[in-house]
Amino acid sequence: MNESLDRKKVILGLSGGVDSTTAALLLKEKGMEVTGLYFDVSSGNEEGRRAAEAAADQIGIPFLYRNVHQLFQDTVIDNFCSEYAAGRTPNPCVFCNPTVKFKILTQEADRAGAFHIATGHYARTAYNAQLGWTVRRAASEKKDQSYMLYRLPAEVIERLLLPLALMEHKEQAREIARQNHMNNADLKDSQEICFIADDENYADYIKRHGYSIEEGDFIDKEGNVLGRHKGLIHYTIGQRKGLGITFGKPVFVTAMDPAANTVTLGDHEDLFSREVICSGSFFSMTGSSCMPEILEGARVMAKIRYAARPAPAQIMTKPDGRILTVFDEKQRAATPGQSIVFYLDDCVVGGGFIE
């Protein structure tokens, strides 16, 4: 790490929302020289820019604006659309964090001579003699966002400050903003997918980006045709509602085959499995897809989706380089495209994309 970087300076991702605003207030209170950085992922989001700039002005910190639309388009949006079109269910935040958000934060920090970067994520960081620099779970299990940060390399985590790490709930962040008379203290939370407008669903968004969506067959696990589906992008593993087909009993999406353009329907018990295979893995210790030797065959806690509870499992590398996770108990609806994330105690050690 460049020793010339100033450890009192920090570049903070400032969205204009209450979380990043409160993070800035807390850092400033500790005597840090904070600069707010707004990422424009849509090339012309004047409303978002004005909100972030107004927050920076109220806090009394410098403000930077960066148009990252093309980078975001080429990485996050293209991946999002192509994954859905292939019958997978991506998590764009997981993809964005290492390829856009934290990449730009570190570049701007280097340019400004700042050692630290910061965000309003609910998570912690820690240095461990065995694991190196890792992301840790937040104090609040309900608010914890460590899952979203598993693809960050150690050299980024070392520089990362997460001021909301110990907060038990969002109301604490709002209260700090209120105490500082911030105009956005009671602003509602942003929508789930930041680049899709509130009045547009993700299927229409994908179609608008030039992807052709074809109807196909609903089938059962024996391959018998049950009816017609309206295109793979409209479904995800575990889905029960909105199928457009009835059987007099609950049925669930249990598999999708993009090559055959089929959606398999089955019973609830068909969704459960002890084994999950992932590819595109990343481990912060190695900064690559290579699993550290200390994790080979190790007992870990693993999450198969953001909202899932971590569950005990064992992980090992298959001969083809993919990672096999064997859970102690069956997990429901492991979904291709989503991430499986591995923890030792409360430290994130790696993860990958579910196959």
Coordinates of C-alpha atoms in Angstrom, one line a residue:
M1 CA 0.0 0.0 0.0
N2 CA 1.2 3.5 -0.9
E3 CA 2.4 5.0 2.4
S4 CA 2.0 8.5 1.0
L5 CA -1.8 8.2 1.2
D6 CA -3.3 10.2 4.0
R7 CA -5.1 8.1 6.6
K8 CA -7.2 11.1 7.7
K9 CA -8.8 11.4 4.2
V10 CA -11.7 9.3 3.1
I11 CA -13.7 9.1 -0.2
L12 CA -17.3 8.1 0.7
G13 CA -19.9 6.8 -1.8
L14 CA -22.7 9.3 -1.3
S15 CA -26.0 8.4 -2.8
G16 CA -28.2 11.1 -1.2
G17 CA -29.9 8.5 1.0
V18 CA -29.9 8.4 4.7
D19 CA -27.4 5.6 5.1
S20 CA -24.5 7.2 3.3
T21 CA -25.4 10.6 4.7
T22 CA -25.2 9.2 8.3
A23 CA -22.0 7.5 7.4
A24 CA -20.5 10.8 6.3
L25 CA -21.7 12.5 9.5
L26 CA -20.1 9.9 11.7
L27 CA -16.8 10.0 9.9
K28 CA -16.7 13.8 10.1
E29 CA -17.5 13.6 13.8
K30 CA -14.4 11.4 14.2
G31 CA -12.2 14.1 12.6
M32 CA -11.9 12.5 9.1
E33 CA -11.6 14.7 6.0
V34 CA -14.6 13.3 4.1
T35 CA -15.4 13.8 0.4
G36 CA -18.7 12.6 -1.0
L37 CA -18.6 10.8 -4.3
Y38 CA -21.8 10.4 -6.3
F39 CA -22.0 7.6 -9.0
D40 CA -24.3 8.4 -11.9
V41 CA -25.1 5.0 -13.4
S42 CA -27.7 6.3 -15.8
S43 CA -25.9 9.2 -17.4
G44 CA -28.0 12.1 -16.5
N45 CA -29.7 11.4 -13.2
E46 CA -30.0 15.0 -12.2
E47 CA -32.4 14.3 -9.4
G48 CA -30.0 11.8 -7.8
R49 CA -27.1 14.1 -8.3
R50 CA -28.9 17.1 -6.7
A51 CA -29.9 15.0 -3.7
A52 CA -26.4 13.8 -3.1
E53 CA -24.9 17.3 -3.6
A54 CA -27.5 18.8 -1.3
A55 CA -26.6 16.3 1.4
A56 CA -22.8 17.0 1.0
D57 CA -23.6 20.8 1.2
Q58 CA -25.6 20.3 4.4
I59 CA -22.9 18.1 6.0
G60 CA -20.2 20.6 4.9
I61 CA -18.0 18.3 2.8
P62 CA -16.6 18.5 -0.7
F63 CA -18.6 16.8 -3.4
L64 CA -17.5 14.8 -6.5
Y65 CA -19.6 13.6 -9.4
R66 CA -18.7 10.7 -11.7
N67 CA -20.6 9.5 -14.7
V68 CA -20.0 5.8 -14.7
H69 CA -22.9 4.9 -17.1
Q70 CA -20.8 3.2 -19.8
L71 CA -18.8 1.1 -17.3
F72 CA -22.1 0.2 -15.5
Q73 CA -23.8 -0.7 -18.8
D74 CA -20.9 -2.8 -20.0
T75 CA -20.6 -4.8 -16.7
V76 CA -23.6 -4.7 -14.5
I77 CA -26.5 -4.2 -16.9
D78 CA -25.3 -6.5 -19.7
N79 CA -24.7 -9.2 -17.1
F80 CA -28.1 -8.6 -15.5
C81 CA -30.0 -8.9 -18.9
S82 CA -28.0 -11.8 -20.2
E83 CA -28.3 -13.8 -17.0
Y84 CA -32.1 -13.4 -16.9
A85 CA -32.4 -14.3 -20.5
A86 CA -30.4 -17.5 -19.8
G87 CA -32.8 -18.6 -17.1
R88 CA -30.7 -17.4 -14.2
T89 CA -31.5 -15.0 -11.4
P90 CA -28.6 -12.5 -10.9
N91 CA -27.9 -10.1 -8.0
P92 CA -26.7 -6.9 -9.6
C93 CA -25.3 -5.5 -6.4
V94 CA -22.9 -8.4 -5.9
F95 CA -21.6 -7.8 -9.4
C96 CA -21.5 -4.0 -9.2
N97 CA -19.6 -3.7 -6.0
P98 CA -16.1 -5.0 -7.2
T99 CA -16.5 -4.0 -10.8
V100 CA -17.9 -0.4 -10.5
K101 CA -18.6 1.0 -7.0
F102 CA -15.4 0.0 -5.1
K103 CA -13.3 0.2 -8.2
I104 CA -14.2 3.9 -8.7
L105 CA -14.0 4.6 -5.0
T106 CA -10.4 3.4 -4.8
Q107 CA -9.4 5.1 -8.0
E108 CA -10.7 8.4 -6.7
A109 CA -9.1 7.9 -3.3
D110 CA -5.8 7.3 -5.0
R111 CA -6.3 10.5 -7.1
A112 CA -7.1 12.5 -3.9
G113 CA -4.3 11.0 -1.9
A114 CA -6.8 9.4 0.5
F115 CA -6.0 6.1 2.2
H116 CA -9.6 5.3 3.1
I117 CA -12.8 4.7 1.3
A118 CA -16.2 4.3 2.9
T119 CA -19.9 3.4 2.2
G120 CA -23.1 3.2 4.1
H121 CA -23.2 -0.6 4.1
Y122 CA -24.2 -2.5 7.2
A123 CA -21.2 -4.7 7.7
R124 CA -17.8 -4.7 9.4
T125 CA -14.2 -5.3 8.5
A126 CA -11.4 -7.0 10.4
Y127 CA -7.9 -8.2 10.2
N128 CA -7.2 -11.8 11.1
A129 CA -3.7 -13.3 11.3
Q130 CA -5.0 -16.4 9.5
L131 CA -7.5 -14.9 7.1
G132 CA -6.0 -11.4 6.4
W133 CA -8.4 -8.6 5.8
T134 CA -12.0 -9.7 5.6
V135 CA -15.5 -8.4 5.6
R136 CA -17.4 -9.3 8.8
R137 CA -21.1 -9.6 9.4
A138 CA -22.8 -6.5 10.9
A139 CA -23.9 -6.3 14.5
S140 CA -27.5 -6.6 13.3
E141 CA -28.3 -9.9 11.6
K142 CA -31.4 -8.3 10.1
K143 CA -29.5 -5.4 8.5
D144 CA -26.3 -7.3 7.6
Q145 CA -25.1 -6.7 4.1
S146 CA -21.8 -8.6 4.2
Y147 CA -23.2 -11.1 1.6
M148 CA -23.1 -8.3 -1.0
L149 CA -19.4 -7.6 -0.4
Y150 CA -17.9 -11.1 -0.7
R151 CA -16.2 -10.3 -4.0
L152 CA -14.0 -7.5 -2.6
P153 CA -10.3 -8.2 -2.5
A154 CA -8.3 -7.8 0.7
E155 CA -6.5 -4.7 -0.6
V156 CA -9.8 -2.9 -0.9
I157 CA -11.2 -4.2 2.5
E158 CA -8.0 -2.9 4.2
R159 CA -9.0 0.6 3.2
L160 CA -12.7 0.3 3.8
L161 CA -14.5 2.1 6.6
L162 CA -18.1 1.1 7.4
P163 CA -19.5 3.6 10.0
L164 CA -22.9 1.9 10.3
A165 CA -21.4 -1.5 11.3
L166 CA -22.7 -1.5 14.8
M167 CA -26.2 -0.2 14.2
E168 CA -29.0 -2.6 15.2
H169 CA -31.6 -1.0 12.9
K170 CA -32.0 1.8 10.3
E171 CA -33.9 4.0 12.7
Q172 CA -30.6 4.7 14.5
A173 CA -29.2 6.1 11.2
R174 CA -32.3 8.2 10.7
E175 CA -32.1 9.5 14.3
I176 CA -28.5 10.7 13.8
A177 CA -29.6 12.4 10.5
R178 CA -32.5 14.1 12.4
Q179 CA -30.2 15.3 15.1
N180 CA -28.1 16.9 12.5
H181 CA -31.2 18.4 10.8
M182 CA -30.6 16.6 7.5
N183 CA -33.3 17.1 5.0
N184 CA -33.2 13.5 3.9
A185 CA -33.5 12.0 7.4
D186 CA -36.9 10.5 6.7
L187 CA -36.5 9.8 3.0
K188 CA -37.9 6.5 2.0
D189 CA -35.6 3.7 1.0
S190 CA -34.6 3.4 -2.6
Q191 CA -36.1 0.7 -4.8
E192 CA -34.6 -2.8 -4.9
I193 CA -32.9 -2.4 -8.3
C194 CA -31.3 1.0 -8.6
F195 CA -31.2 1.2 -12.4
I196 CA -34.8 0.2 -13.0
A197 CA -37.5 2.9 -12.5
D198 CA -40.3 2.4 -10.0
D199 CA -42.9 2.2 -12.8
E200 CA -41.1 -0.5 -14.8
N201 CA -40.6 -4.2 -14.1
Y202 CA -37.4 -6.0 -14.8
A203 CA -38.9 -8.1 -17.6
D204 CA -39.9 -5.1 -19.6
Y205 CA -36.6 -3.5 -18.8
I206 CA -34.8 -6.5 -20.3
K207 CA -37.0 -6.6 -23.4
R208 CA -36.3 -2.9 -23.9
H209 CA -32.6 -3.6 -23.9
G210 CA -33.0 -5.8 -27.0
Y211 CA -33.4 -9.3 -25.6
S212 CA -35.9 -11.5 -27.5
I213 CA -38.0 -13.5 -25.0
E214 CA -39.6 -16.7 -26.4
E215 CA -42.5 -18.7 -25.0
G216 CA -41.8 -22.4 -24.2
D217 CA -43.1 -25.4 -22.4
F218 CA -43.9 -26.0 -18.8
I219 CA -42.9 -29.6 -18.0
D220 CA -42.9 -31.9 -15.0
K221 CA -39.7 -33.7 -13.8
E222 CA -40.5 -36.6 -16.1
G223 CA -40.5 -34.3 -19.1
N224 CA -44.3 -34.3 -19.7
V225 CA -45.6 -31.1 -21.2
L226 CA -48.0 -29.3 -18.8
G227 CA -48.7 -26.0 -20.7
R228 CA -47.0 -22.9 -22.0
H229 CA -44.8 -20.4 -20.2
K230 CA -44.3 -16.8 -21.4
G231 CA -40.5 -16.7 -21.3
L232 CA -37.7 -17.7 -18.9
I233 CA -37.2 -14.1 -17.6
H234 CA -40.6 -14.2 -15.9
Y235 CA -39.6 -17.1 -13.5
T236 CA -37.2 -18.0 -10.8
I237 CA -36.5 -21.1 -8.8
G238 CA -39.1 -21.5 -6.0
Q239 CA -41.7 -19.3 -7.6
R240 CA -45.3 -20.4 -7.0
K241 CA -47.4 -17.3 -7.9
G242 CA -47.9 -15.8 -11.3
L243 CA -47.3 -19.0 -13.2
G244 CA -50.5 -18.6 -15.3
I245 CA -51.3 -22.3 -14.9
T246 CA -53.3 -24.2 -12.2
F247 CA -53.4 -27.8 -11.0
G248 CA -55.7 -27.8 -8.0
K249 CA -52.6 -27.9 -5.8
P250 CA -49.6 -25.6 -5.2
V251 CA -46.8 -26.1 -7.8
F252 CA -43.4 -24.5 -7.9
V253 CA -40.7 -23.7 -10.4
T254 CA -38.0 -26.3 -9.7
A255 CA -35.7 -25.9 -12.7
M256 CA -35.2 -24.0 -15.9
D257 CA -33.4 -25.2 -19.1
P258 CA -32.4 -22.3 -21.4
A259 CA -31.2 -24.7 -24.1
A260 CA -34.7 -26.4 -24.3
N261 CA -36.5 -23.3 -23.2
T262 CA -38.5 -25.3 -20.6
V263 CA -39.6 -24.5 -17.1
T264 CA -40.0 -27.5 -14.8
L265 CA -42.8 -27.5 -12.2
G266 CA -42.9 -29.7 -9.2
D267 CA -43.9 -30.1 -5.6
H268 CA -42.5 -28.1 -2.7
E269 CA -40.2 -31.0 -1.5
D270 CA -38.5 -31.0 -5.0
L271 CA -36.9 -27.6 -4.1
F272 CA -34.8 -29.0 -1.3
S273 CA -31.2 -30.2 -1.7
R274 CA -28.1 -30.6 0.5
E275 CA -25.6 -30.1 -2.3
V276 CA -24.9 -26.8 -4.1
I277 CA -22.3 -26.3 -6.9
C278 CA -21.0 -22.8 -7.7
S279 CA -18.6 -21.4 -10.3
G280 CA -17.0 -18.0 -10.8
S281 CA -15.8 -18.2 -7.2
F282 CA -13.8 -15.5 -5.4
F283 CA -11.8 -15.8 -2.2
S284 CA -10.5 -12.6 -0.6
M285 CA -7.4 -14.4 0.8
T286 CA -6.1 -15.3 -2.7
G287 CA -7.9 -12.5 -4.6
S288 CA -8.9 -15.1 -7.1
S289 CA -11.1 -18.2 -7.8
C290 CA -8.5 -20.4 -6.1
M291 CA -9.7 -21.7 -2.8
P292 CA -7.1 -21.2 0.1
E293 CA -5.7 -24.5 1.4
I294 CA -7.1 -23.8 4.9
L295 CA -10.6 -23.8 3.4
E296 CA -10.3 -27.0 1.4
G297 CA -12.8 -29.5 3.1
A298 CA -13.4 -26.9 5.8
R299 CA -16.6 -26.6 7.9
V300 CA -18.2 -23.2 7.2
M301 CA -21.4 -21.3 7.5
A302 CA -23.0 -20.7 4.1
K303 CA -25.8 -18.5 2.7
I304 CA -27.5 -19.3 -0.6
R305 CA -29.3 -15.9 -0.9
Y306 CA -29.1 -12.5 0.7
A307 CA -32.1 -13.1 3.0
A308 CA -31.2 -16.7 4.0
R309 CA -29.8 -17.6 7.4
P310 CA -26.2 -19.0 7.3
A311 CA -26.3 -22.8 7.6
P312 CA -23.5 -25.2 8.5
A313 CA -21.8 -26.9 5.6
Q314 CA -18.6 -28.3 4.2
I315 CA -16.9 -26.9 1.1
M316 CA -14.4 -28.6 -1.4
T317 CA -13.1 -28.0 -4.9
K318 CA -14.3 -30.4 -7.6
P319 CA -11.9 -31.6 -10.3
D320 CA -13.4 -29.1 -12.8
G321 CA -12.5 -26.2 -10.4
R322 CA -16.1 -25.5 -9.3
I323 CA -16.9 -25.5 -5.6
L324 CA -19.2 -28.2 -4.0
T325 CA -21.0 -27.2 -0.8
V326 CA -22.6 -30.0 1.2
F327 CA -25.0 -28.6 3.8
D328 CA -25.8 -30.5 7.0
E329 CA -29.5 -29.9 6.3
K330 CA -31.3 -29.5 3.0
Q331 CA -31.6 -25.9 1.7
R332 CA -34.7 -24.6 -0.2
A333 CA -34.5 -23.3 -3.7
A334 CA -30.8 -22.8 -4.4
T335 CA -31.1 -20.6 -7.4
P336 CA -28.7 -20.5 -10.4
G337 CA -27.2 -17.0 -10.8
Q338 CA -27.6 -16.1 -7.1
S339 CA -24.5 -16.2 -4.9
I340 CA -23.5 -18.7 -2.2
V341 CA -21.3 -17.0 0.4
F342 CA -19.0 -18.7 2.9
Y343 CA -18.3 -17.6 6.4
L344 CA -15.8 -18.7 9.1
D345 CA -17.4 -17.5 12.3
D346 CA -18.7 -14.1 11.2
C347 CA -15.9 -13.4 8.6
V348 CA -16.7 -13.6 4.9
V349 CA -14.0 -15.8 3.3
G350 CA -15.4 -16.2 -0.3
G351 CA -18.3 -17.4 -2.4
G352 CA -19.4 -18.0 -6.0
F353 CA -22.3 -18.0 -8.4
I354 CA -24.7 -21.0 -8.0
E355 CA -24.9 -23.3 -10.9

